[in-house]
Short mmCIF file of C-alpha atoms in Angstrom, two decimals:
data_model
loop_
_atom_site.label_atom_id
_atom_site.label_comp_id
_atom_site.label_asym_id
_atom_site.label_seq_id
_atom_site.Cartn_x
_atom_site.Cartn_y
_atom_site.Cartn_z
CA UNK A 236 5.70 -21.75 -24.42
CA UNK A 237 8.94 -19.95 -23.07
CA UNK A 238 6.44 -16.76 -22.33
CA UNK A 239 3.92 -18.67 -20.08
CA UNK A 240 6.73 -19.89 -17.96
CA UNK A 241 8.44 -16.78 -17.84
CA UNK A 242 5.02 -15.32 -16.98
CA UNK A 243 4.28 -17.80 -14.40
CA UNK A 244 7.86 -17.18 -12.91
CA UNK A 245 7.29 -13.54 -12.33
CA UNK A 246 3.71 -14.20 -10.85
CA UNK A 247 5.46 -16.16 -8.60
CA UNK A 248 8.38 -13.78 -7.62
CA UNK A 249 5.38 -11.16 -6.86
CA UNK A 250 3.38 -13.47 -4.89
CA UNK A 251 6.80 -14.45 -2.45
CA UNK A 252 7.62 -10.61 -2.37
CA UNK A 253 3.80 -9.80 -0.86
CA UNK A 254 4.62 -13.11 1.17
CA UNK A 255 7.70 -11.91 2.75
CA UNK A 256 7.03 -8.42 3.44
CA UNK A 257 3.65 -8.94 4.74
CA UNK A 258 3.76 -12.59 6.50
CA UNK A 259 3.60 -9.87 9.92
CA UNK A 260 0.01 -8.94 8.86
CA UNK A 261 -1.54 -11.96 7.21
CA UNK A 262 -5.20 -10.42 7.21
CA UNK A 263 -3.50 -7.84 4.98
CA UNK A 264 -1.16 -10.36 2.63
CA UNK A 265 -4.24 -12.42 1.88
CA UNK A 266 -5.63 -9.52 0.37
CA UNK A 267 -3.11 -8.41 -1.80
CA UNK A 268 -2.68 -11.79 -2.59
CA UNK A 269 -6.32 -11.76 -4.33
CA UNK A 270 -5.70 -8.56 -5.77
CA UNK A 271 -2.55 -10.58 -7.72
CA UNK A 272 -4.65 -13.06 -8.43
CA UNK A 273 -7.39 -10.62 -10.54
CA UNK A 274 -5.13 -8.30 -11.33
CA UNK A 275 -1.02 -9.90 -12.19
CA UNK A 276 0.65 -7.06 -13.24
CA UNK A 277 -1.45 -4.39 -12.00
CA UNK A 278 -2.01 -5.15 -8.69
CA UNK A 279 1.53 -5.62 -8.18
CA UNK A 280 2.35 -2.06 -9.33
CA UNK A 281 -0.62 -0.91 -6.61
CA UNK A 282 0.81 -2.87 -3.82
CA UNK A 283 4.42 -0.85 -4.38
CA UNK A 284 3.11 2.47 -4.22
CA UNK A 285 0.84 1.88 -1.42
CA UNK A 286 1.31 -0.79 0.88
CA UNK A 287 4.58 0.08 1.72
CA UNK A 288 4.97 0.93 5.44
CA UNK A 289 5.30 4.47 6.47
CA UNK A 290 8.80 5.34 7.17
CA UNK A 291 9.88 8.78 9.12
CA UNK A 292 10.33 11.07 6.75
CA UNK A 293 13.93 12.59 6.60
CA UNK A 294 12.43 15.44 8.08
CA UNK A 295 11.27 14.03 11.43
CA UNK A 296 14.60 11.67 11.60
CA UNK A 297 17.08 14.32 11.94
CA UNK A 298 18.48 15.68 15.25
CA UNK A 299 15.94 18.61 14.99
CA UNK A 300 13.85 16.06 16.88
CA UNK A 301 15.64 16.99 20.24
CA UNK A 302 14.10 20.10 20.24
CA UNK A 303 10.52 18.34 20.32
CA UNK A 304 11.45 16.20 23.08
CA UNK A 305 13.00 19.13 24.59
CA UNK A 306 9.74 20.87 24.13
CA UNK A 307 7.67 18.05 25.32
CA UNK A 308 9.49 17.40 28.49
CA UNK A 309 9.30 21.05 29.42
CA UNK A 310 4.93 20.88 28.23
CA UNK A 311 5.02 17.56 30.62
CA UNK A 312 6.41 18.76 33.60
CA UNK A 313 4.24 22.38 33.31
CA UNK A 314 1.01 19.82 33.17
CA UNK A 315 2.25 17.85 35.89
CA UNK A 316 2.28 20.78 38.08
CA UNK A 317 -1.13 22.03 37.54
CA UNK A 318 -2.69 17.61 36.95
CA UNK A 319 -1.53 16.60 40.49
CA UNK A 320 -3.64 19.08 42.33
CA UNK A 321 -6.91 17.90 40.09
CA UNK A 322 -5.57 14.46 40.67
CA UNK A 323 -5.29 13.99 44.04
CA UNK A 324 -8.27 11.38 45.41
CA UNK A 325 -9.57 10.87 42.33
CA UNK A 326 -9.88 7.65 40.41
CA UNK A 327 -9.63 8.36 36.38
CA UNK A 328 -10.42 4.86 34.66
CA UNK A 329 -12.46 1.80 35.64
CA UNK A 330 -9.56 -0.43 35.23
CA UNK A 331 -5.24 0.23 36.41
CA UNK A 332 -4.38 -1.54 32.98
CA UNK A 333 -5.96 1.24 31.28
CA UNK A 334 -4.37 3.92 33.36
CA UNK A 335 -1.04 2.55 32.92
CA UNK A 336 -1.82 2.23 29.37
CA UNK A 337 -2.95 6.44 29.35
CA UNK A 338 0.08 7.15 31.41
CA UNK A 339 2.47 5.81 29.06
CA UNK A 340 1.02 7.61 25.81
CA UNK A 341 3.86 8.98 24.51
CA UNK A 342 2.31 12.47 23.37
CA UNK A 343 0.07 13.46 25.49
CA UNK A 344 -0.56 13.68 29.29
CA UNK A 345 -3.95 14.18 31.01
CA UNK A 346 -4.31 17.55 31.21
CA UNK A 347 -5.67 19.69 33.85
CA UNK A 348 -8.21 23.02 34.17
CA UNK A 349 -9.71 22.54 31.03
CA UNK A 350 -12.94 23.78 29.64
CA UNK A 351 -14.57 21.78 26.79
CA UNK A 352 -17.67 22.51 24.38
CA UNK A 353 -19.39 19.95 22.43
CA UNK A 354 -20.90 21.07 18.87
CA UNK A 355 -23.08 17.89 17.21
CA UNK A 356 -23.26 19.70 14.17
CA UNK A 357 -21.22 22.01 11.78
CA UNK A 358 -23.34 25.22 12.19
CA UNK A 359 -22.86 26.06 15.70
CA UNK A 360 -19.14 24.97 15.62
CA UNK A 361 -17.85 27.13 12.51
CA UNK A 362 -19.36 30.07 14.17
CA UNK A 363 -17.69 29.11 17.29
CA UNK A 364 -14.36 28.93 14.95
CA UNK A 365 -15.11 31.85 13.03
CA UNK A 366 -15.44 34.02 16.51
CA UNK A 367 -12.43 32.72 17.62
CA UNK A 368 -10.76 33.52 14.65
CA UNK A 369 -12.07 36.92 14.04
CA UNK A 370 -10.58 38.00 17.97
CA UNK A 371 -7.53 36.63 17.46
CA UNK A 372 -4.36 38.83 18.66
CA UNK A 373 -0.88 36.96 17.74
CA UNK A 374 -1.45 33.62 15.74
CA UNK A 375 -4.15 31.53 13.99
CA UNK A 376 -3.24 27.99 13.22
CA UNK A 377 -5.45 25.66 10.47
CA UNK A 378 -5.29 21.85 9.71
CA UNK A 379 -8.35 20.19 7.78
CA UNK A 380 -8.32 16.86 5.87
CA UNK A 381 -10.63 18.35 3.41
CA UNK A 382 -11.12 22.45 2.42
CA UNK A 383 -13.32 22.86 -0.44
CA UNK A 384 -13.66 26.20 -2.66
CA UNK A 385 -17.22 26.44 -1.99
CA UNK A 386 -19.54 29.02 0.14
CA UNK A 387 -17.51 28.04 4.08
CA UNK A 388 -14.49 27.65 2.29
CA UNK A 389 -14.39 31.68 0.58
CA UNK A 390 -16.02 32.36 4.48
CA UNK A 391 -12.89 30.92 5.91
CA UNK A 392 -10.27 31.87 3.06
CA UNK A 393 -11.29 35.89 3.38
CA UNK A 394 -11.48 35.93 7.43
CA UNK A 395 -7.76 34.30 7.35
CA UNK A 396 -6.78 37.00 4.82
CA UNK A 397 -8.67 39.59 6.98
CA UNK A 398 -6.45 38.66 9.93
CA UNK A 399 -3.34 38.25 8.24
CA UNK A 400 -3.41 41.71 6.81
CA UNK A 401 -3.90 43.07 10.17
CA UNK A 402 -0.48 41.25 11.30
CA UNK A 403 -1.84 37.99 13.41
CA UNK A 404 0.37 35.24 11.99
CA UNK A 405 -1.86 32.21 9.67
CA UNK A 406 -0.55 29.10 9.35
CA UNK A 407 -2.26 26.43 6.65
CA UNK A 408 -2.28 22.82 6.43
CA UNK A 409 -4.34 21.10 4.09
CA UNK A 410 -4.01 17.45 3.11
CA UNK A 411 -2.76 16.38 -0.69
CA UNK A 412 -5.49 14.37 -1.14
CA UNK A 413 -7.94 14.99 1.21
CA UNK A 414 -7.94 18.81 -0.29
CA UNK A 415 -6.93 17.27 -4.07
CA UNK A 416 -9.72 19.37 -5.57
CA UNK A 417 -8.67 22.98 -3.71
CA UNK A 418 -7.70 25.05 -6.61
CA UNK A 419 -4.27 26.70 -7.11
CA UNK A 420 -6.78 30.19 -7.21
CA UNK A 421 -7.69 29.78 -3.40
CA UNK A 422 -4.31 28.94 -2.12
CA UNK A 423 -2.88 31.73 -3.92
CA UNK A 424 -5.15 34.23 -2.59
CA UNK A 425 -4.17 33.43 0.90
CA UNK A 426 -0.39 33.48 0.20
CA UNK A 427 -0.70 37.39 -1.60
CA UNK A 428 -2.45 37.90 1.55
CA UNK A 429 0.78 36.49 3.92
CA UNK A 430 -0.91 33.30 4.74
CA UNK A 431 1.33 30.65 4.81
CA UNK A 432 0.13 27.05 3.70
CA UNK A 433 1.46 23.72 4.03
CA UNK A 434 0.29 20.68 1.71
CA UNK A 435 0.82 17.08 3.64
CA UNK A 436 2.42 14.76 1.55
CA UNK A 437 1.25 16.18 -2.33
CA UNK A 438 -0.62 13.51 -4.14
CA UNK A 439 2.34 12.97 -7.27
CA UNK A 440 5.40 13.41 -4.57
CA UNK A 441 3.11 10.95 -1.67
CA UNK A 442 2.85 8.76 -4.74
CA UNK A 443 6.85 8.30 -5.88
CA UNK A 444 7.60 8.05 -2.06
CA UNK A 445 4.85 5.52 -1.29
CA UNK A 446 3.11 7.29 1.23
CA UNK A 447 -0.23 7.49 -0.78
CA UNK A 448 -1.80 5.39 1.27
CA UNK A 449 -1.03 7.42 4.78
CA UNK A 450 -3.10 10.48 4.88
CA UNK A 451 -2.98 13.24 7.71
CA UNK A 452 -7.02 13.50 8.63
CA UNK A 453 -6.58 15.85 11.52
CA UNK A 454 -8.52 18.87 11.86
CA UNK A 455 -7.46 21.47 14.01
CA UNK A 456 -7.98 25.15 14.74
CA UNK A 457 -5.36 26.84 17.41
CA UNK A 458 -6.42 30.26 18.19
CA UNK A 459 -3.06 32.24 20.34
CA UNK A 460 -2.11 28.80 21.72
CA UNK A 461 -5.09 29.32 24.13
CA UNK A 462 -8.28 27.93 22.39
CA UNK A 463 -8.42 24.68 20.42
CA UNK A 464 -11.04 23.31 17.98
CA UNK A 465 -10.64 19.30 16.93
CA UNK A 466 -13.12 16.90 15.74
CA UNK A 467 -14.97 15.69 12.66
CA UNK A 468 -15.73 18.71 10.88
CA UNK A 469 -14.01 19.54 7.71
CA UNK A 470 -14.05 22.74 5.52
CA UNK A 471 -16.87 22.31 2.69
CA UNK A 472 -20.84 23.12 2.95
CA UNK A 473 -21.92 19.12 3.03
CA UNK A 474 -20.56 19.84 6.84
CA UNK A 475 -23.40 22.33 7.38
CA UNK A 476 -25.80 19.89 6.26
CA UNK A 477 -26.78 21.63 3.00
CA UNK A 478 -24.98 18.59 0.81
CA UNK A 479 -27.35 17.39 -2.09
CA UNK A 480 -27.12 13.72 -0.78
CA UNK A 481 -27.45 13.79 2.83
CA UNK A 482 -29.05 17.26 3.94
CA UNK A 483 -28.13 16.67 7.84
CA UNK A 484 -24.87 15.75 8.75
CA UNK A 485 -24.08 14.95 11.79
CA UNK A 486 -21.12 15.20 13.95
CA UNK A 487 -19.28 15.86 16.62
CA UNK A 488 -16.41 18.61 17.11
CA UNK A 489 -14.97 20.39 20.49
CA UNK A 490 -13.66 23.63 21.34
CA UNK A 491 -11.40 23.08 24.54
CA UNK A 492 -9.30 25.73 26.68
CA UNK A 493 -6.61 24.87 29.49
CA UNK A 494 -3.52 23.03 29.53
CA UNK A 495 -4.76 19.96 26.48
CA UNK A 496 -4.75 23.16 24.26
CA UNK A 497 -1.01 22.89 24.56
CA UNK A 498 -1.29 19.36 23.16
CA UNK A 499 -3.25 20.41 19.90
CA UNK A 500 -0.80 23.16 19.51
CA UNK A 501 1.93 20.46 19.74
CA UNK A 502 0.84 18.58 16.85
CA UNK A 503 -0.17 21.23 14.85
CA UNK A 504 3.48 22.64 14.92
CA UNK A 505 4.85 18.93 14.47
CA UNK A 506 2.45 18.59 11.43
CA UNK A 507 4.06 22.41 10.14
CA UNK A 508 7.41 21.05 10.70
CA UNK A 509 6.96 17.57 8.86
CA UNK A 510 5.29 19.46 5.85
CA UNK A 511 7.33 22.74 6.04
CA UNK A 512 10.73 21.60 7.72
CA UNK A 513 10.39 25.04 10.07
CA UNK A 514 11.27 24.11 13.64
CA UNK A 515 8.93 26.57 15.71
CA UNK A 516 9.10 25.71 19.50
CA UNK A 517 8.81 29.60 20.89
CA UNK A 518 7.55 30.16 24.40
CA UNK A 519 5.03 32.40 22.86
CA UNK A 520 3.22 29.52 21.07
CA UNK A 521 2.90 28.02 24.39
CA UNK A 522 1.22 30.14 26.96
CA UNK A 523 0.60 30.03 30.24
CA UNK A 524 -3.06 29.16 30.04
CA UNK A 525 -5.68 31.18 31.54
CA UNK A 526 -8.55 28.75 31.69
CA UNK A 527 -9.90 28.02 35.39
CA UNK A 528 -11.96 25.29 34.31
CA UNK A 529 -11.60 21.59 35.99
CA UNK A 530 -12.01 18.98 33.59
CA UNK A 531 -9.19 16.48 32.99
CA UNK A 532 -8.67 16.02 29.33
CA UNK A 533 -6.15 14.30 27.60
CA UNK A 534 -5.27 15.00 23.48
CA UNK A 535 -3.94 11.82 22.13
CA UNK A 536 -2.26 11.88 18.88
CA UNK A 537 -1.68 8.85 16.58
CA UNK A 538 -0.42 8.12 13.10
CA UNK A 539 1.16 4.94 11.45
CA UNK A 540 3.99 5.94 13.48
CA UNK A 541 1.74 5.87 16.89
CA UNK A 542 -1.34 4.12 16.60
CA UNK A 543 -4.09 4.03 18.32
CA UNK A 544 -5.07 0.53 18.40
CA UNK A 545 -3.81 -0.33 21.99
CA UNK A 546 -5.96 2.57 23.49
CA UNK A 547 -9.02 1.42 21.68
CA UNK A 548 -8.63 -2.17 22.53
CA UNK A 549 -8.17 -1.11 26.13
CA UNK A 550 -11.05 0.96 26.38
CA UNK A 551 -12.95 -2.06 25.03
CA UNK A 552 -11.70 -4.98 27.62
CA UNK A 553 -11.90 -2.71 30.53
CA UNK A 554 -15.92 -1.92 30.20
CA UNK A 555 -18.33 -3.38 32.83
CA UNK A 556 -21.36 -1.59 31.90
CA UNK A 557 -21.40 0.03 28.68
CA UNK A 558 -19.84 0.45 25.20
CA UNK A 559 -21.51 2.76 22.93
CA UNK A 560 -19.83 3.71 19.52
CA UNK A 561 -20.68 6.25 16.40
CA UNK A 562 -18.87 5.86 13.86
CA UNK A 563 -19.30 6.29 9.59
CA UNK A 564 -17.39 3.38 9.06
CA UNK A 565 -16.79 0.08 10.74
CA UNK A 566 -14.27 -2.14 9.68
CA UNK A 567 -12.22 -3.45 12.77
CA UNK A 568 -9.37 -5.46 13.12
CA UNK A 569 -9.54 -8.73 14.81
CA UNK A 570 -8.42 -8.05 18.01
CA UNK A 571 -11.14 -4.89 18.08
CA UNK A 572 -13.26 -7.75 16.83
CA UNK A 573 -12.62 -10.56 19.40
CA UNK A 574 -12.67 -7.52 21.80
CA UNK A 575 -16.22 -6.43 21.11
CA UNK A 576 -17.57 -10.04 21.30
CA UNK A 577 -15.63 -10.71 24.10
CA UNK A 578 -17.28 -7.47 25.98
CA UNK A 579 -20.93 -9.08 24.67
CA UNK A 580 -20.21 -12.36 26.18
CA UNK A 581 -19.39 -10.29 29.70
CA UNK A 582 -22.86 -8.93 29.33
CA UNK A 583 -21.41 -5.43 28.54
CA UNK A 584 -24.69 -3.26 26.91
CA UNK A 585 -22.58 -2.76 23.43
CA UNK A 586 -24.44 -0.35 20.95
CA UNK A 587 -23.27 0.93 17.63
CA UNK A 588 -25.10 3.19 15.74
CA UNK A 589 -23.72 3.66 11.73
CA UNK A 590 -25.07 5.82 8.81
CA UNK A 591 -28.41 4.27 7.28
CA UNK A 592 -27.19 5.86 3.62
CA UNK A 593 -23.43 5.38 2.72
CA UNK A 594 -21.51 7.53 1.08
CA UNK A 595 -18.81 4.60 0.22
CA UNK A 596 -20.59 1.51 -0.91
CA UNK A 597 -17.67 -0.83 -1.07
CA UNK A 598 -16.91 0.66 2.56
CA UNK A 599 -20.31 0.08 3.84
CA UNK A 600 -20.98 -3.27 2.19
CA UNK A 601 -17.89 -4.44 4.15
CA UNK A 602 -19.27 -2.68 7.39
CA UNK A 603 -22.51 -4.95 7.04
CA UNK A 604 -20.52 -7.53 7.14
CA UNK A 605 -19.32 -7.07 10.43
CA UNK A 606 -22.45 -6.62 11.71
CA UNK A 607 -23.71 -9.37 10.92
CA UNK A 608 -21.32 -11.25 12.80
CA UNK A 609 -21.55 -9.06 16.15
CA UNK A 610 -25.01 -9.50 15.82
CA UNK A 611 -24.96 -12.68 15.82
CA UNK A 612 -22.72 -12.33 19.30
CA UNK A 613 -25.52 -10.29 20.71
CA UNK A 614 -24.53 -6.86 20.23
CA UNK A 615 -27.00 -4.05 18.80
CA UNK A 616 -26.64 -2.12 15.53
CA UNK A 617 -28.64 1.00 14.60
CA UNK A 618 -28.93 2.56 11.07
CA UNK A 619 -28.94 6.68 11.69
CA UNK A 620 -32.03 7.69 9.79
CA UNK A 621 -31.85 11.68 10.09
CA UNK A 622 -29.20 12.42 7.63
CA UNK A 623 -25.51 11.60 7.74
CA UNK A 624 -23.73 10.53 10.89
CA UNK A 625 -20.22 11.11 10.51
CA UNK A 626 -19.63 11.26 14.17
CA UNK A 627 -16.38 9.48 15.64
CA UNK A 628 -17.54 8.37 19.32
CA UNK A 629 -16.24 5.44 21.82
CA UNK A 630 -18.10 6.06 25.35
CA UNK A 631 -16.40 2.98 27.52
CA UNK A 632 -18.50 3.15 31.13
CA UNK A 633 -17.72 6.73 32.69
CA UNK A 634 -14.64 7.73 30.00
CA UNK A 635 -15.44 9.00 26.01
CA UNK A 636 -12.69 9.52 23.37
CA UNK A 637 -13.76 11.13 20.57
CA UNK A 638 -11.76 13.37 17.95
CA UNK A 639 -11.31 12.73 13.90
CA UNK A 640 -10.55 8.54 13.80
CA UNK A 641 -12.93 6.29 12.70
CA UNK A 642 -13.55 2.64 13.65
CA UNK A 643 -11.43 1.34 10.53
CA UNK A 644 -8.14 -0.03 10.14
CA UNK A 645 -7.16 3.46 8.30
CA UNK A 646 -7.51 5.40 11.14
CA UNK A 647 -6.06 2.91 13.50
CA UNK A 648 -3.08 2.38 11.38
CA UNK A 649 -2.53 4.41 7.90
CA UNK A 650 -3.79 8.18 8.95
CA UNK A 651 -2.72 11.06 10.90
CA UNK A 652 -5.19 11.32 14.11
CA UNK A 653 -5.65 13.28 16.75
CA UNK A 654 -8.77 12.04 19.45
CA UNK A 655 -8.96 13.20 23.44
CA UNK A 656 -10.10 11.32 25.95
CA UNK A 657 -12.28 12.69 27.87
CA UNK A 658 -12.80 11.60 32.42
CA UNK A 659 -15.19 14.84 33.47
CA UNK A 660 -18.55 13.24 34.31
CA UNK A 661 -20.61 16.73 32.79
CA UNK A 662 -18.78 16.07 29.13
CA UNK A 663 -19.00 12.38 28.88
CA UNK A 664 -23.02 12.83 30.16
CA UNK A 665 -23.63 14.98 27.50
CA UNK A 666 -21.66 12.50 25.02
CA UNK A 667 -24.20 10.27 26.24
CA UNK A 668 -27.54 12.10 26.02
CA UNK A 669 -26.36 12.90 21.97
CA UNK A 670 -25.72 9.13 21.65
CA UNK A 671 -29.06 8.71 23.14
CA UNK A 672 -30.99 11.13 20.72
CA UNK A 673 -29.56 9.82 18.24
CA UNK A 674 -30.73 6.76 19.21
CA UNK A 675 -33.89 8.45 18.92
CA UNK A 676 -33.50 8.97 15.03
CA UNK A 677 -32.05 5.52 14.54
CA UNK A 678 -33.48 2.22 13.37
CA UNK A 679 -32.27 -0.90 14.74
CA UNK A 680 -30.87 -3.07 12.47
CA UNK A 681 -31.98 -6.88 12.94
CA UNK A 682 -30.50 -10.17 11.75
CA UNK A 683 -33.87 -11.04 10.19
CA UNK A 684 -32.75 -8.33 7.72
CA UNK A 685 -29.31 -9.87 6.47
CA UNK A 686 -31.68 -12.77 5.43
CA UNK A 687 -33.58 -11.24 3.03
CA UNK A 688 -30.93 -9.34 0.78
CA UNK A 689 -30.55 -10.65 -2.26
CA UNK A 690 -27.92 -13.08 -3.86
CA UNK A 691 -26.09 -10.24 -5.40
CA UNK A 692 -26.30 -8.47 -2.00
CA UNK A 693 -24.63 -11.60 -0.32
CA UNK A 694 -21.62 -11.45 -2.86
CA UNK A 695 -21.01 -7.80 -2.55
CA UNK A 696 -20.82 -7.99 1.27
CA UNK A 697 -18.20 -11.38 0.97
CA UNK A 698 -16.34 -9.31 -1.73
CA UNK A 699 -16.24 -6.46 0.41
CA UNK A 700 -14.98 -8.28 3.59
CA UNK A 701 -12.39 -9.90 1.79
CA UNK A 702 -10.85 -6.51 0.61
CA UNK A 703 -11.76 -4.67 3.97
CA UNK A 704 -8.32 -4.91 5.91
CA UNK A 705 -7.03 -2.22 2.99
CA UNK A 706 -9.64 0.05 3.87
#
């Protein structure tokens, strides 16, 4: 008898621990209160070790930060300089909240003279990399999520070496689990060669700090500080489209030059320093930039420490015409939610196109669920038919941001981001004409469909919205 009410007594003390750390988020306590429920002891030792919220690491709390706000001011005012000229009679955004919302991003400001390519799929944009890389003359800088040790990877692991033994300077950054299956072999091969890599919070040390669950899923190529790659794509052949699953994958990546290059740069070097503790704020990574192109661009990085939920919301409640969005996954939060049916209700033309295959089911069966209920609001879904879509797209009347977050409550909150937003009319046009083709290869998804899944189908997708605010 005494073990049943000590038993009961410690299921209590764990359910008023989740209670009072999370009572701020109660989409997210309910949650881990089911997970107690199925799982006492278990689910207690889960919600620990992952639901803790991210705290600067030592290495980003010291005073070494002055030198990045030193750094930033300086990056700032250089922008201004060149941003007031392009600025001058223009009108950026369709609504003065969101412009005093872009304004006060704290890293970055809209950037002027820029030049921007769009790549829908991996082919033409690791080629594009790979040239870049290949004429580099001082420094070559790499952040991916995921690098795999397969046929792209060895392409990019000997053209890094390549360089590096001629003297250009290669920095690494691959995530710790994101990259979890990138054998010691490879990284070693690129360190003999004077390649210097950086893992982002190591799966056993992210997992005794409790920072599992925040994940850097950035990927970045800087190329002499004066050409930047960001995007979608990671390092592995599935991104070419030659994945036994999927065959196509699509998605959408950038290669930009002008003054926003100085803003990847930026968080590429803030990323070295959190994973290396190297403080590298020379001139020489920040040139003057050559570019005479006039598109207005501005890089906007996020994190758990920065999120990006404000901008997305706003982008949302200011749109009179149109919302499109790609995205893999789609699990919003509720104000994203009320935002989207609120838009609907406006008579806003909201569109959302999502893969017709998953590669998560729990993810996906949780993403249905949501549609159902925005359909039923009067918005539009369409299943992408081709191959994979793992494009990250918001196009909000005459303004796109796009970069590496998806529409889930890990990107918004939990992962390491980095998106642009994008005002030139010739970009966000052709942002629009791929939405469009895709379109094309898309099947609208109905609510007549919802009604005839299967019992079993029902409980998966209730199951799966129930746990969704973790994912």
């Amino acid at each position: 008898m005494l073990w049943i009410v000590l038993a009961l007594l410690l299921f209590i003390i764990q359910i008023g621990f989740v209670i009072i750390f999370e009572y701020q988020r109660p989409n997210k306590a309910v949650v881990w209160l089911i997970v107690l429920f199925i799982f006492p002891v278990i689910g207690f030792v889960l919600y620990l070790f992952v639901a803790k919220e991210y705290l600067c690491p030592p290495a980003l709390s010291r005073t070494d930060n002055g030198h990045w706000d030193r750094l930033k001011d300086e990056l700032i005012e250089r922008c201004k300089q060149r941003v007031q000229k392009d600025l001058h009679g223009k009108t950026l955004v369709q609504d003065d909240n969101l412009h005093a919302l872009l304004k006060k991003i704290p890293v970055a400001p809209i950037a002027a003279c820029n030049e921007t390519a769009v790549f829908v799929e991996g082919k033409k944009a690791f080629e594009a990399m790979m040239d870049a890389i290949a004429a580099s003359e001082h420094h070559i800088h790499v952040e991916f999520y995921i690098i795999r040790d397969d046929r792209l990877g060895i392409r990019f692991e000997q053209l890094l070496i390549r360089k590096a033994q001629e003297g250009v300077k290669v920095r690494l950054i691959y995530d710790g689990i994101g990259s979890r299956r990138l054998g010691k072999a490879y990284l070693e091969r690129l360190r003999n060669a004077g390649v210097e890599t950086g893992c982002f919070f190591p799966l056993l040390t992210s997992f005794f700090n409790k920072r599992l669950n925040y994940r850097n899923h950035r990927k970045i190529v800087v190329v002499d500080g004066k050409t930047g790659f960001f995007g979608g794509l990671n390092i592995g052949d599935e991104y070419l489209g030659e994945g036994p699953k999927f065959g196509y994958w699509r998605d959408t990546h950038f290669s930009i030059k002008g003054d926003a290059v100085l803003w990847v740069q930026y968080t590429f070097l803030t990323d070295w320093h959190l994973v290396t503790g190297q403080i590298i704020t020379d001139p020489v990574y920040y040139p003057i930039q050559e570019s005479r192109g006039n598109e207005l661009v501005q890089i906007v990085k996020s994190g758990p420490d920065e999120t990006i939920l404000e901008l997305i919301f706003s982008l949302i409640v200011s749109a009179k015409r149109r919302i499109f969005i790609e995205t893999p996954y789609f699990i919003p939060d509720p104000g994203i939610l009320l935002a989207l049916k609120t838009a609907i209700s406006r008579g806003v033309d909201v569109r959302i196109i999502i893969p017709a295959v998953p590669d998560k089911n729990l993810v996906y069966c949780a993403t249905l669920s949501y549609v159902q209920e925005l359909l039923q609001a009067g918005g539009r879904f369409y299943g992408y038919q081709k191959g994979f879509i793992h494009a990250k797209l918001i196009i909000s009347d005459d303004l796109a941001l796009s970069g590496s977050a998806n529409m889930d409550i890990r990107s918004f909150c939990n992962q390491f981001e980095i998106n642009a937003v994008f005002f030139d009319g010739k970009v966000v046009d052709r942002l629009v004409q791929d939405f469009y083709r895709d379109l094309g290869v898309s099947e609208e998804i109905l609510q007549s469909n919802f009604e005839k899944r299967s019992t079993l189908q029902k409980m998966q997708i209730i199951f799966a919205r129930l746990l969704s605010p973790l994912f």
